[in-house]
Coordinates of C-alpha atoms in Angstrom, one line a residue:
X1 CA 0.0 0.0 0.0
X2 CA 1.4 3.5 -0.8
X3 CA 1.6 6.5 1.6
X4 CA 1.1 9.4 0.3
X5 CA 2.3 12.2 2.2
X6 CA 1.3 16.0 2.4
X7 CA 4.1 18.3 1.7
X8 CA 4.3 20.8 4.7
X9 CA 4.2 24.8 3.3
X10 CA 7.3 26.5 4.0
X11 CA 6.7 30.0 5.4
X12 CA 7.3 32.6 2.9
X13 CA 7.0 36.1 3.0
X14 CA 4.5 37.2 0.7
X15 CA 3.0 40.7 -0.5
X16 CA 0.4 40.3 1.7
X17 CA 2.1 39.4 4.7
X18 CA 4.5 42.5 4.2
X19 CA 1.2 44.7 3.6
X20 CA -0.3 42.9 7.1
X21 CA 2.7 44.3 8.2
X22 CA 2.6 47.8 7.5
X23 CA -0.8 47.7 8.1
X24 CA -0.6 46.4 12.0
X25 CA 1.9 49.8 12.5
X26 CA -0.2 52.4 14.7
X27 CA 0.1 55.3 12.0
X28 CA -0.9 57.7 14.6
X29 CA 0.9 56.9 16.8
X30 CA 3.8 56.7 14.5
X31 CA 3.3 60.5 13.6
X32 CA 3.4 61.9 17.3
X33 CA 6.7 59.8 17.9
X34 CA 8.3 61.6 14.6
X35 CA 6.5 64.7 15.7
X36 CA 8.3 64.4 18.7
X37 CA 11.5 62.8 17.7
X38 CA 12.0 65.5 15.0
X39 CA 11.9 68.9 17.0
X40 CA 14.2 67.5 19.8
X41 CA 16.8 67.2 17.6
X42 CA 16.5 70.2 15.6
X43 CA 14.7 72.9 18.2
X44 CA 18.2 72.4 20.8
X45 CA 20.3 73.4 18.1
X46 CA 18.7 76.3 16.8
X47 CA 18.0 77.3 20.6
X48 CA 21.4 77.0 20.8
X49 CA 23.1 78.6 18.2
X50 CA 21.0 82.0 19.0
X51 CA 23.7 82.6 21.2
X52 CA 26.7 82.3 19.3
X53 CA 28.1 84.6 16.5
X54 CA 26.7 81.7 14.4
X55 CA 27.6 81.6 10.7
X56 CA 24.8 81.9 7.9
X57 CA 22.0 79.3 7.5
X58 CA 22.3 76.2 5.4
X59 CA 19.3 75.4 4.1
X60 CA 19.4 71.5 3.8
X61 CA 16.0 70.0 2.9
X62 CA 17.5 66.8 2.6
X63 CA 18.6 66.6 6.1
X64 CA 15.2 67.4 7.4
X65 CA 14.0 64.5 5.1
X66 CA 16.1 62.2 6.6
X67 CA 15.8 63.7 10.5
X68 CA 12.0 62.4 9.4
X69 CA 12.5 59.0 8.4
X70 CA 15.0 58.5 10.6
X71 CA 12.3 58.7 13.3
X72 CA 10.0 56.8 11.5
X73 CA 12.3 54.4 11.2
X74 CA 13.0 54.0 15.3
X75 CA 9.4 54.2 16.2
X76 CA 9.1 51.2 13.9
X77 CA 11.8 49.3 15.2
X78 CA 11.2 49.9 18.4
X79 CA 7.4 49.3 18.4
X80 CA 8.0 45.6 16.9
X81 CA 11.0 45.2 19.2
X82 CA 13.4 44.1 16.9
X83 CA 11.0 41.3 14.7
X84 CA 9.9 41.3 11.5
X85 CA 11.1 41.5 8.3
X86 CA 9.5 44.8 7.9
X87 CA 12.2 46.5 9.8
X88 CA 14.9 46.0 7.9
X89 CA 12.9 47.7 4.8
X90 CA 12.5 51.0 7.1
X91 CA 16.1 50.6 7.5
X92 CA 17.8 50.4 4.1
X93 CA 15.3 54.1 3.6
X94 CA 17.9 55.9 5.9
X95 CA 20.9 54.5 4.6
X96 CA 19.2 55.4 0.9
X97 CA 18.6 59.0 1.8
X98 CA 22.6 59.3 2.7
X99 CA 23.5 58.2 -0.5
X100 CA 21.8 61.0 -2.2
X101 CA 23.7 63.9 0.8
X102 CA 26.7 62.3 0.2
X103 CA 27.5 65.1 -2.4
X104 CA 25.9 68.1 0.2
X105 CA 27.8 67.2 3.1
X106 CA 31.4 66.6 4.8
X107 CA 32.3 62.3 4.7
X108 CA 32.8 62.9 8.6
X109 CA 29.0 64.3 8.9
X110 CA 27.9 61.5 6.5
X111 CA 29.6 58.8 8.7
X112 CA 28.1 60.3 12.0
X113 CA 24.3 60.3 10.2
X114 CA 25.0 56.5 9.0
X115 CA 26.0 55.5 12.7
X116 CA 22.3 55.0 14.3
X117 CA 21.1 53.4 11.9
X118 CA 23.5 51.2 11.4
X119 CA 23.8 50.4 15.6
X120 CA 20.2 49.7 14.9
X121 CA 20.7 47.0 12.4
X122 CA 23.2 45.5 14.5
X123 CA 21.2 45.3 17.7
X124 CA 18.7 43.4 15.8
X125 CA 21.1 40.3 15.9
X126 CA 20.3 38.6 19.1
X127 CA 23.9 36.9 18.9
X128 CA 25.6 40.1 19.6
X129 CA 23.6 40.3 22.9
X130 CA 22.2 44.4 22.4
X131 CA 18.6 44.2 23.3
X132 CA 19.3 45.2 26.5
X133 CA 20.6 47.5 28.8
X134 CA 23.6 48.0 26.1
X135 CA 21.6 48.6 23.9
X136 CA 20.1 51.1 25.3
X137 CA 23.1 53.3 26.0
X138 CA 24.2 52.5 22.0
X139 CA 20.9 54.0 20.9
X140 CA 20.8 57.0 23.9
X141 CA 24.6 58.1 22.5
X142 CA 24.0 57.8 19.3
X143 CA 20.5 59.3 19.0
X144 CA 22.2 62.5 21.5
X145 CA 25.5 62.7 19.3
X146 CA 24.3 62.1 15.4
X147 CA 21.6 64.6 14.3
X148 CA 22.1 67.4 16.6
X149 CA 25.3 67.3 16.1
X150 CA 25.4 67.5 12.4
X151 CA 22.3 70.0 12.5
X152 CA 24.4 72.7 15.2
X153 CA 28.0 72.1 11.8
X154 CA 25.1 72.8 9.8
X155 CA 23.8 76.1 11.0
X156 CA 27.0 77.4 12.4
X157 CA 29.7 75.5 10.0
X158 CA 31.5 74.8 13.0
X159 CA 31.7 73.1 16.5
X160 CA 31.9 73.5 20.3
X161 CA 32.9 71.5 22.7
X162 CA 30.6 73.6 25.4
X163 CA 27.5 72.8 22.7
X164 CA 28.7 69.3 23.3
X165 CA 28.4 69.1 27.3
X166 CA 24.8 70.7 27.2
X167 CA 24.1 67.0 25.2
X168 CA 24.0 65.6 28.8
X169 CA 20.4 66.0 29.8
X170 CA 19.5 64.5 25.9
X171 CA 21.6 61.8 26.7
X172 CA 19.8 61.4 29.9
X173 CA 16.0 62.0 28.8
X174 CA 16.8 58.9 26.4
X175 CA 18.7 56.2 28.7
X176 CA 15.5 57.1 31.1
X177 CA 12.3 57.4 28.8
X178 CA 13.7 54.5 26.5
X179 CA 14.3 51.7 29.3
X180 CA 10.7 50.0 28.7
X181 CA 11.3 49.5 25.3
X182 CA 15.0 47.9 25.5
X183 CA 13.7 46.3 28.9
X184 CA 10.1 45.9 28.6
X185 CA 9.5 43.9 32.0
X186 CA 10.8 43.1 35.2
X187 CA 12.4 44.4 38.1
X188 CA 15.4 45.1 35.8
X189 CA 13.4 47.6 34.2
X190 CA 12.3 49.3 37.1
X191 CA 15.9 49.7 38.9
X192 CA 17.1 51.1 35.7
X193 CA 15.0 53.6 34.7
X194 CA 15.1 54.2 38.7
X195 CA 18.6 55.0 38.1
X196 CA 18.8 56.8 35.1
X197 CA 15.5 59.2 36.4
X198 CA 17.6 60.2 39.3
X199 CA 20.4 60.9 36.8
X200 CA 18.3 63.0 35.0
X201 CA 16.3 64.7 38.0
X202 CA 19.2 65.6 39.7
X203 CA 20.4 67.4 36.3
X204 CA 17.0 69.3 36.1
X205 CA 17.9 70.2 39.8
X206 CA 20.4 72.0 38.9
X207 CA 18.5 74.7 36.6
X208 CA 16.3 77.7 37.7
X209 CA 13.6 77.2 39.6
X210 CA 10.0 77.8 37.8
X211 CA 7.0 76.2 37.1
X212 CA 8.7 74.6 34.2
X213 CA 11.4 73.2 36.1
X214 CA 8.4 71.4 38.4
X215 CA 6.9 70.3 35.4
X216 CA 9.6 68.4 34.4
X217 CA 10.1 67.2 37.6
X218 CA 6.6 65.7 38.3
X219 CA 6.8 64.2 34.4
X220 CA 10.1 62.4 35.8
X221 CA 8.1 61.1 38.6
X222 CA 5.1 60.1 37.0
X223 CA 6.8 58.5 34.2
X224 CA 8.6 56.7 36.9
X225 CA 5.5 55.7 39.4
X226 CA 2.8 55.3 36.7
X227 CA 3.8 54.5 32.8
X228 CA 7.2 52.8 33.7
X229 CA 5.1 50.5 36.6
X230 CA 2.6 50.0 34.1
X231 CA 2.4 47.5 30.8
X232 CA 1.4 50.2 28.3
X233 CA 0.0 48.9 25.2
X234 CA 2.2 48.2 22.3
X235 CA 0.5 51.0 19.9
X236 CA 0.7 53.9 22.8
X237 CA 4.0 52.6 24.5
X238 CA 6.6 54.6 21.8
X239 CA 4.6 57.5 21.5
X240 CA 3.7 58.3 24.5
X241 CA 7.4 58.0 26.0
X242 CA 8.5 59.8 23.3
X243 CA 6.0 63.1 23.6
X244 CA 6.8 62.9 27.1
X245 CA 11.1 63.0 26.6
X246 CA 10.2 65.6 24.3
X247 CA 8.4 67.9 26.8
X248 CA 10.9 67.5 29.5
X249 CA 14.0 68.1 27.4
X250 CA 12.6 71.0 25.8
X251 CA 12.1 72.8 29.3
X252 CA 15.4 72.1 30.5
X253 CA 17.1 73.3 27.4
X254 CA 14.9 76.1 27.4
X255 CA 15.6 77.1 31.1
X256 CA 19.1 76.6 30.4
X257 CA 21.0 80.4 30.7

């Protein structure tokens, strides 16, 4: 007697399944994190540079463009955690969009832009161990160090290492607002965003006093208490940490003399 036996499908990734994909990301949601992504790096900068005997404007379209998708690219990334094959189509669209600067901009700027992406690519491989607390502080220096960086060469056409140091609460606003989506659960999480919030509040401690300054503080704590205690949904999660970093780092580098 013959057996006949069925041939098991093997799992391919069709056109629909990439459109099921895109269609399962949380577009609004997606907007207010790119919204918010978007004016922290380039509001500091021009903040900033009002200060300085700054040199004349250089109107770069295509560095807005890719400030944009950029963002669009970490929400996505970091609202799937690292799965699906639709994340590494988001991220071939930054490392496009270089390709056509290259010829606008310094290789040194280029090579900064092309770093967080790139550290994003890499932390997708689970084999090099970066979705994690690592991870984190990869994404926090680059995401403080690329774009404002290039964006302060850009307006001024040149750099400072005291423009540099004010980084520091940036840097701090994203190891602290950013812990729940490297360390989504546990008491891990908690302790480290505990200890990067102190970081941070002890830095906002150090500016004026005003009702700005106690805004920032109670976001700190209620971020802390409430969102970072709390299993937020996948579709608010980005965004909402996100609006909120954006808030309080705006109000310390506004109240910053």
């Amino acid at each position: 007697m013959e057996q006949q036996t069925q041939a098991v499908p093997t799992p391919q990734i069709t056109r629909e399944s990439r459109g099921r994909q895109l269609t399962a990301i949380p577009w609004f949601s997606a907007m207010l994190s790119v919204s918010a992504q978007v004016a922290i790096w380039w509001i500091y900068p021009s903040i900033y540079s009002k200060q300085l005997s700054a040199g004349q404007w250089q109107n770069n379209p295509q560095l807005l463009t890719y400030s944009v998708f950029l963002a669009l690219t970490i929400f996505c990334v970091l609202h799937r955690q690292f799965k699906g094959f639709i994340n590494y189509i988001f991220l071939l669209i930054p490392f496009i969009l270089l390709y056509t600067m290259y010829q606008e901009m310094t290789g040194q700027q280029i090579v900064l832009l092309a770093l967080l992406p790139a550290a994003l690519v890499l932390i997708h491989f689970r084999w090099l161990n970066l979705q994690n607390i690592l991870g984190l502080i990869l994404f926090s220096g680059l995401s403080t160090l690329s774009l404002p960086v290039v964006i302060f060469y850009q307006q001024n056409t040149y750099l400072t290492t005291p423009f540099l140091l004010s980084l520091l609460p940036l840097l701090l606003s994203y190891l602290f607002f950013m812990t729940s989506l490297f360390i989504p659960r546990g008491a891990n999480k908690r302790l480290t965003a505990l200890a990067f919030g102190i970081m941070l509040l002890l830095n906002i401690l150090t500016l004026p006093w005003s009702i700005w300054t106690l805004a920032a503080v109670l976001i700190l704590f209620f971020t802390w208490l409430i969102l970072i205690n709390l299993n937020l949904r996948p579709r608010f999660r980005m965004a909402t940490f996100s609006i909120l970093q954006a808030i309080t780092v705006l109000i310390i580098f506004l109240q910053q003399k």
